[in-house]
Short mmCIF file of C-alpha atoms and ligand atoms in Angstrom, two decimals:
data_model
loop_
_atom_site.label_atom_id
_atom_site.label_comp_id
_atom_site.label_asym_id
_atom_site.label_seq_id
_atom_site.Cartn_x
_atom_site.Cartn_y
_atom_site.Cartn_z
CA MET A 1 0.13 0.00 0.01
CA SER A 2 1.32 3.31 -0.90
CA TYR A 3 0.11 6.03 1.41
CA LYS A 4 -0.78 9.59 -0.12
CA ILE A 5 0.55 11.13 3.18
CA GLU A 6 3.30 9.97 5.24
CA VAL A 7 4.65 11.79 8.38
CA SER A 8 7.34 10.25 10.40
CA GLY A 9 9.21 11.30 13.59
CA LEU A 10 7.89 14.94 13.01
CA ARG A 11 8.95 17.27 15.64
CA LYS A 12 8.52 21.00 16.34
CA SER A 13 9.36 23.37 19.23
CA PHE A 14 8.68 27.05 19.59
CA GLY A 15 11.44 28.01 21.82
CA ALA A 16 11.33 26.03 24.97
CA LEU A 17 7.66 24.73 24.23
CA THR A 18 7.74 21.46 22.53
CA VAL A 19 4.49 21.10 20.43
CA LEU A 20 4.96 18.02 18.42
CA ARG A 21 6.90 15.07 19.74
CA ASP A 22 7.78 12.25 17.25
CA ILE A 23 4.36 12.41 15.39
CA ASN A 24 3.80 9.53 12.89
CA VAL A 25 0.94 9.64 10.58
CA ALA A 26 0.11 7.52 7.41
CA VAL A 27 -3.05 8.27 5.16
CA GLU A 28 -4.11 6.16 2.42
CA PRO A 29 -5.47 7.70 -0.77
CA GLY A 30 -8.92 8.76 -0.51
CA GLN A 31 -9.05 8.40 3.30
CA VAL A 32 -10.59 11.00 5.39
CA VAL A 33 -8.89 11.45 8.78
CA ALA A 34 -10.27 13.58 11.49
CA LEU A 35 -7.70 14.88 13.97
CA ILE A 36 -9.11 15.83 17.36
CA GLY A 37 -7.88 17.04 20.66
CA PRO A 38 -7.91 19.77 23.17
CA SER A 39 -6.86 23.39 22.48
CA GLY A 40 -3.13 23.66 22.41
CA SER A 41 -2.64 19.89 21.76
CA GLY A 42 -0.70 20.74 18.46
CA LYS A 43 -3.46 20.17 15.87
CA SER A 44 -3.06 23.26 13.92
CA THR A 45 0.90 23.12 14.06
CA LEU A 46 0.64 19.59 12.65
CA LEU A 47 -1.47 20.60 9.63
CA ARG A 48 0.76 23.95 9.14
CA CYS A 49 3.92 21.63 9.03
CA LEU A 50 2.05 19.55 6.34
CA ASN A 51 1.71 22.76 4.50
CA LEU A 52 5.15 24.17 5.45
CA LEU A 53 3.57 27.25 7.01
CA VAL A 54 5.57 26.17 10.00
CA MET A 55 8.98 24.59 9.32
CA PRO A 56 9.36 21.30 11.38
CA ASP A 57 12.58 20.85 13.43
CA GLY A 58 12.81 17.35 12.46
CA GLY A 59 11.25 14.18 10.83
CA LYS A 60 9.98 13.59 7.43
CA ILE A 61 6.84 14.43 5.52
CA ARG A 62 5.88 12.80 2.26
CA ILE A 63 2.73 13.88 0.14
CA GLY A 64 2.23 12.01 -3.08
CA ASP A 65 5.62 11.87 -4.74
CA ASP A 66 7.08 15.02 -2.88
CA SER A 67 9.01 14.63 0.27
CA PHE A 68 11.15 16.47 2.68
CA ALA A 69 13.32 15.60 5.51
CA PHE A 70 13.90 18.19 8.21
CA GLY A 71 16.47 18.60 10.94
CA ASP A 72 20.34 19.58 11.24
CA SER A 73 21.61 17.10 8.84
CA SER A 74 19.27 17.71 6.09
CA LYS A 75 19.29 20.60 3.74
CA MET A 76 16.07 22.74 4.27
CA PRO A 77 13.81 23.06 1.19
CA GLY A 78 14.39 26.21 -0.91
CA THR A 79 11.59 28.63 -1.63
CA LYS A 80 10.86 26.97 -5.06
CA GLU A 81 10.88 23.49 -3.61
CA GLN A 82 8.42 25.04 -0.61
CA ALA A 83 5.89 26.41 -3.27
CA ARG A 84 5.79 23.26 -5.40
CA PHE A 85 5.47 21.11 -2.34
CA ARG A 86 2.69 23.34 -0.82
CA SER A 87 0.64 23.27 -3.70
CA ASN A 88 0.23 19.60 -3.16
CA THR A 89 -2.01 20.64 -0.16
CA GLY A 90 -5.12 22.76 -0.20
CA MET A 91 -5.63 24.41 3.36
CA VAL A 92 -8.94 25.79 4.68
CA PHE A 93 -8.65 27.74 7.87
CA GLN A 94 -11.20 28.97 10.74
CA HIS A 95 -11.02 32.44 9.12
CA PHE A 96 -11.77 32.87 5.39
CA ASN A 97 -9.03 35.30 4.30
CA LEU A 98 -10.68 36.10 1.06
CA PHE A 99 -9.24 39.06 -0.97
CA PRO A 100 -12.06 41.65 -0.26
CA HIS A 101 -11.14 43.80 -3.44
CA MET A 102 -11.76 40.73 -5.69
CA THR A 103 -15.16 39.31 -6.72
CA VAL A 104 -15.73 35.68 -5.62
CA VAL A 105 -14.75 34.42 -9.16
CA GLN A 106 -11.54 36.40 -9.12
CA ASN A 107 -10.71 35.04 -5.57
CA VAL A 108 -10.95 31.49 -6.83
CA MET A 109 -8.79 32.33 -10.04
CA GLU A 110 -6.09 34.07 -8.38
CA GLY A 111 -4.00 31.30 -7.08
CA PRO A 112 -3.98 29.17 -10.62
CA VAL A 113 -3.12 32.58 -12.38
CA SER A 114 -0.40 33.94 -10.21
CA VAL A 115 1.17 31.03 -8.67
CA LYS A 116 0.74 28.37 -11.58
CA GLY A 117 0.59 30.76 -14.37
CA MET A 118 -2.60 29.38 -16.06
CA ALA A 119 -4.06 31.45 -18.70
CA LYS A 120 -7.04 33.55 -17.35
CA ALA A 121 -9.60 32.08 -19.46
CA LYS A 122 -8.87 28.64 -18.44
CA ALA A 123 -8.43 29.72 -14.73
CA GLU A 124 -11.99 31.26 -14.94
CA GLU A 125 -13.52 28.28 -16.56
CA LEU A 126 -11.96 26.09 -13.52
CA ALA A 127 -13.01 28.72 -10.97
CA ARG A 128 -16.63 28.69 -12.20
CA LYS A 129 -16.71 24.78 -12.42
CA LEU A 130 -15.59 24.88 -8.66
CA LEU A 131 -18.13 27.37 -7.62
CA ALA A 132 -20.79 25.30 -9.05
CA LYS A 133 -19.46 22.39 -7.03
CA VAL A 134 -19.61 24.32 -3.78
CA GLY A 135 -23.16 25.55 -4.75
CA LEU A 136 -22.19 29.30 -5.38
CA SER A 137 -22.48 29.69 -9.30
CA ASP A 138 -24.84 32.52 -8.45
CA LYS A 139 -22.34 34.63 -6.49
CA ALA A 140 -19.51 34.46 -8.88
CA GLU A 141 -19.67 38.13 -9.52
CA VAL A 142 -20.12 39.45 -6.10
CA PHE A 143 -17.66 40.67 -3.48
CA PRO A 144 -16.85 38.75 -0.32
CA ASN A 145 -18.66 41.26 1.92
CA ARG A 146 -22.10 40.48 0.39
CA LEU A 147 -21.62 36.81 1.47
CA SER A 148 -22.65 34.88 4.69
CA GLY A 149 -19.80 33.07 6.69
CA GLY A 150 -20.93 29.77 5.21
CA GLN A 151 -20.82 31.08 1.59
CA LYS A 152 -17.39 32.63 2.38
CA GLN A 153 -16.15 29.33 3.75
CA ARG A 154 -17.35 27.44 0.75
CA VAL A 155 -15.57 30.08 -1.42
CA ALA A 156 -12.41 29.57 0.45
CA ILE A 157 -12.69 25.56 -0.27
CA ALA A 158 -13.36 26.42 -3.99
CA ARG A 159 -10.21 28.58 -3.92
CA ALA A 160 -7.94 25.76 -2.45
CA LEU A 161 -9.40 23.06 -4.82
CA ALA A 162 -8.68 25.61 -7.64
CA MET A 163 -4.63 24.71 -7.08
CA GLU A 164 -5.72 20.99 -7.95
CA PRO A 165 -4.17 19.78 -4.71
CA GLU A 166 -3.56 16.06 -3.93
CA VAL A 167 -4.89 16.52 -0.34
CA MET A 168 -7.11 18.95 1.51
CA LEU A 169 -6.42 20.06 5.07
CA PHE A 170 -9.21 21.77 7.12
CA ASP A 171 -8.40 23.42 10.37
CA GLU A 172 -11.73 23.92 12.26
CA ALA A 173 -13.23 25.17 9.08
CA THR A 174 -16.66 25.61 10.72
CA SER A 175 -15.81 26.79 14.21
CA ALA A 176 -16.31 30.53 13.39
CA LEU A 177 -19.61 30.07 11.80
CA ASP A 178 -23.18 30.55 13.18
CA PRO A 179 -24.63 27.36 13.96
CA GLU A 180 -27.17 27.38 11.11
CA LEU A 181 -24.11 27.88 8.54
CA VAL A 182 -22.12 25.05 9.80
CA GLY A 183 -24.23 22.33 7.83
CA GLU A 184 -23.78 23.89 4.36
CA VAL A 185 -19.93 23.75 4.87
CA LEU A 186 -19.87 20.19 6.32
CA GLY A 187 -21.92 19.29 3.36
CA VAL A 188 -19.29 20.44 0.85
CA MET A 189 -16.63 18.51 2.89
CA ARG A 190 -18.75 15.41 2.87
CA ASN A 191 -19.05 15.63 -1.06
CA LEU A 192 -15.28 16.08 -1.36
CA ALA A 193 -14.74 13.08 1.02
CA ALA A 194 -17.21 11.14 -1.17
CA GLU A 195 -15.40 11.98 -4.47
CA GLY A 196 -12.32 10.46 -2.92
CA MET A 197 -10.31 13.35 -2.01
CA THR A 198 -7.52 12.57 0.83
CA MET A 199 -8.35 14.73 3.70
CA ILE A 200 -7.20 15.63 7.16
CA ILE A 201 -9.83 17.56 9.19
CA VAL A 202 -9.17 19.11 12.60
CA THR A 203 -12.81 19.62 13.98
CA HIS A 204 -14.88 19.79 17.06
CA GLU A 205 -17.91 18.43 15.18
CA ILE A 206 -17.54 14.86 16.69
CA GLY A 207 -20.53 13.55 14.94
CA PHE A 208 -19.44 14.66 11.67
CA ALA A 209 -16.07 13.08 12.31
CA ARG A 210 -17.77 9.82 13.25
CA GLU A 211 -19.69 9.74 10.19
CA VAL A 212 -17.55 11.31 7.65
CA ALA A 213 -13.89 10.04 8.77
CA ASP A 214 -12.38 6.78 8.06
CA ARG A 215 -10.06 7.22 11.01
CA VAL A 216 -9.69 9.38 13.97
CA LEU A 217 -6.52 10.70 15.76
CA PHE A 218 -6.67 12.01 19.27
CA MET A 219 -3.89 14.22 20.08
CA ARG A 220 -2.70 15.76 23.42
CA ASP A 221 0.41 17.64 24.29
CA GLY A 222 2.05 17.15 21.02
CA VAL A 223 1.28 13.25 20.90
CA ILE A 224 -1.14 11.15 19.07
CA VAL A 225 -2.68 9.35 22.05
CA GLU A 226 -4.97 7.11 20.32
CA GLU A 227 -5.92 6.34 16.70
CA GLY A 228 -8.14 3.86 15.01
CA PRO A 229 -11.38 3.60 13.00
CA ALA A 230 -13.70 6.52 13.59
CA ARG A 231 -16.51 4.36 15.12
CA GLU A 232 -14.13 2.77 17.32
CA VAL A 233 -12.16 5.84 18.74
CA ILE A 234 -15.35 7.83 19.12
CA GLY A 235 -17.63 5.06 20.18
CA ALA A 236 -15.34 3.12 22.52
CA PRO A 237 -12.14 5.04 23.14
CA LYS A 238 -9.54 2.98 24.75
CA GLN A 239 -7.47 5.59 26.47
CA GLU A 240 -8.52 7.64 29.51
CA ALA A 241 -7.36 10.93 28.08
CA THR A 242 -9.60 10.20 25.01
CA ARG A 243 -12.54 9.26 27.05
CA ALA A 244 -12.18 12.27 29.20
CA PHE A 245 -12.05 14.70 26.09
CA LEU A 246 -14.94 13.06 24.38
CA SER A 247 -17.17 13.33 27.53
CA HIS A 248 -17.33 17.17 26.63
CA PHE A 249 -19.47 16.45 23.56
CA HIS A 250 -22.94 15.26 23.55
CA ASN A 251 -23.82 14.52 20.00
CA ARG A 252 -21.37 11.69 19.35
CA GLY A 253 -24.09 9.87 17.35
P1 LIG B 1 -4.40 23.40 18.59
O1 LIG B 1 -4.60 23.76 17.21
O2 LIG B 1 -4.41 21.97 19.00
O3 LIG B 1 -5.09 24.18 19.52
P2 LIG B 1 -1.60 24.65 18.29
O4 LIG B 1 -0.86 23.86 17.16
O5 LIG B 1 -2.35 25.96 17.70
O6 LIG B 1 -2.86 23.66 18.93
O7 LIG B 1 -0.79 25.22 19.40
C1 LIG B 1 -0.02 24.18 20.20
C2 LIG B 1 0.82 24.99 21.10
O8 LIG B 1 1.73 25.61 20.37
C3 LIG B 1 0.05 26.03 22.11
O9 LIG B 1 0.54 26.03 23.07
C4 LIG B 1 0.35 27.43 21.26
O10 LIG B 1 0.35 28.33 22.01
C5 LIG B 1 1.78 27.15 20.78
N1 LIG B 1 1.99 27.77 19.47
C6 LIG B 1 1.41 27.64 18.22
N2 LIG B 1 2.11 28.40 17.29
C7 LIG B 1 2.93 29.09 17.96
C8 LIG B 1 3.96 30.01 17.49
N3 LIG B 1 3.92 30.51 16.21
N4 LIG B 1 4.94 30.62 18.34
C9 LIG B 1 4.88 30.16 19.69
N5 LIG B 1 4.02 29.25 20.16
C10 LIG B 1 3.17 28.72 19.42
MG1 LIG B 2 -5.86 24.97 16.20
#
């Protein structure tokens, strides 16, 4: 089995604070992995390392055919290598970071045109296809300030998909949304999963994780404490720390 994502021995500290200790993760093509754990456990840092927004101190990351080793003995990736590596992963954050001075379709076209040098007409065609996929064809020409939070987040997903990444990373993509807008964003994520996109999802939507994720990783203090099939980890956690964390959620399905 060749994995789509392979992380081994990943380490990261910020000054004296060790945030990731020897993290090992392997994700099969098309698999959806939910990463759960208390605030401060290192979930965002792990996703950011996969996207090289944070440079790891040690370990290895492979995504598709592209891999990097980090640490003293290895040569740090150059800017060009980083950009290529980064384009393998689409990242969606809690806050949408759309460009306010661009229309929705321009926001989605921007990456392919400026990073990949795609012709504008082709990028626009791709952008409109992706806006249709997230259910926002009718919003292509409006500016982001006219959109609801859920619509903005769906544009952010389309924008990430426009780079045609091999994997998608979601960092609490629904946490900043009003409750009635969460469902439409989870719906788009569910469709992507069904289409076979490889995804790592940091989420507090435990019911969603149980339903959509193939596997769940529970992280605490920079360590993956427990992992396994979603139904097992969420339905019958083996570790006391996992049980204690999950006891805060009522809608475990
Ligand atoms: P989570 O996403 O699980 O809440 P984070 O990965 O955001 O956890 O943070 C893990 C720990 O690392 C926290 O203690 C946080 O304060 C710290 N941290 C994260 N990013 C930085 C940074 N750039 N500089 C210093 N400390 C950081
Ligand atoms: Mg976080």
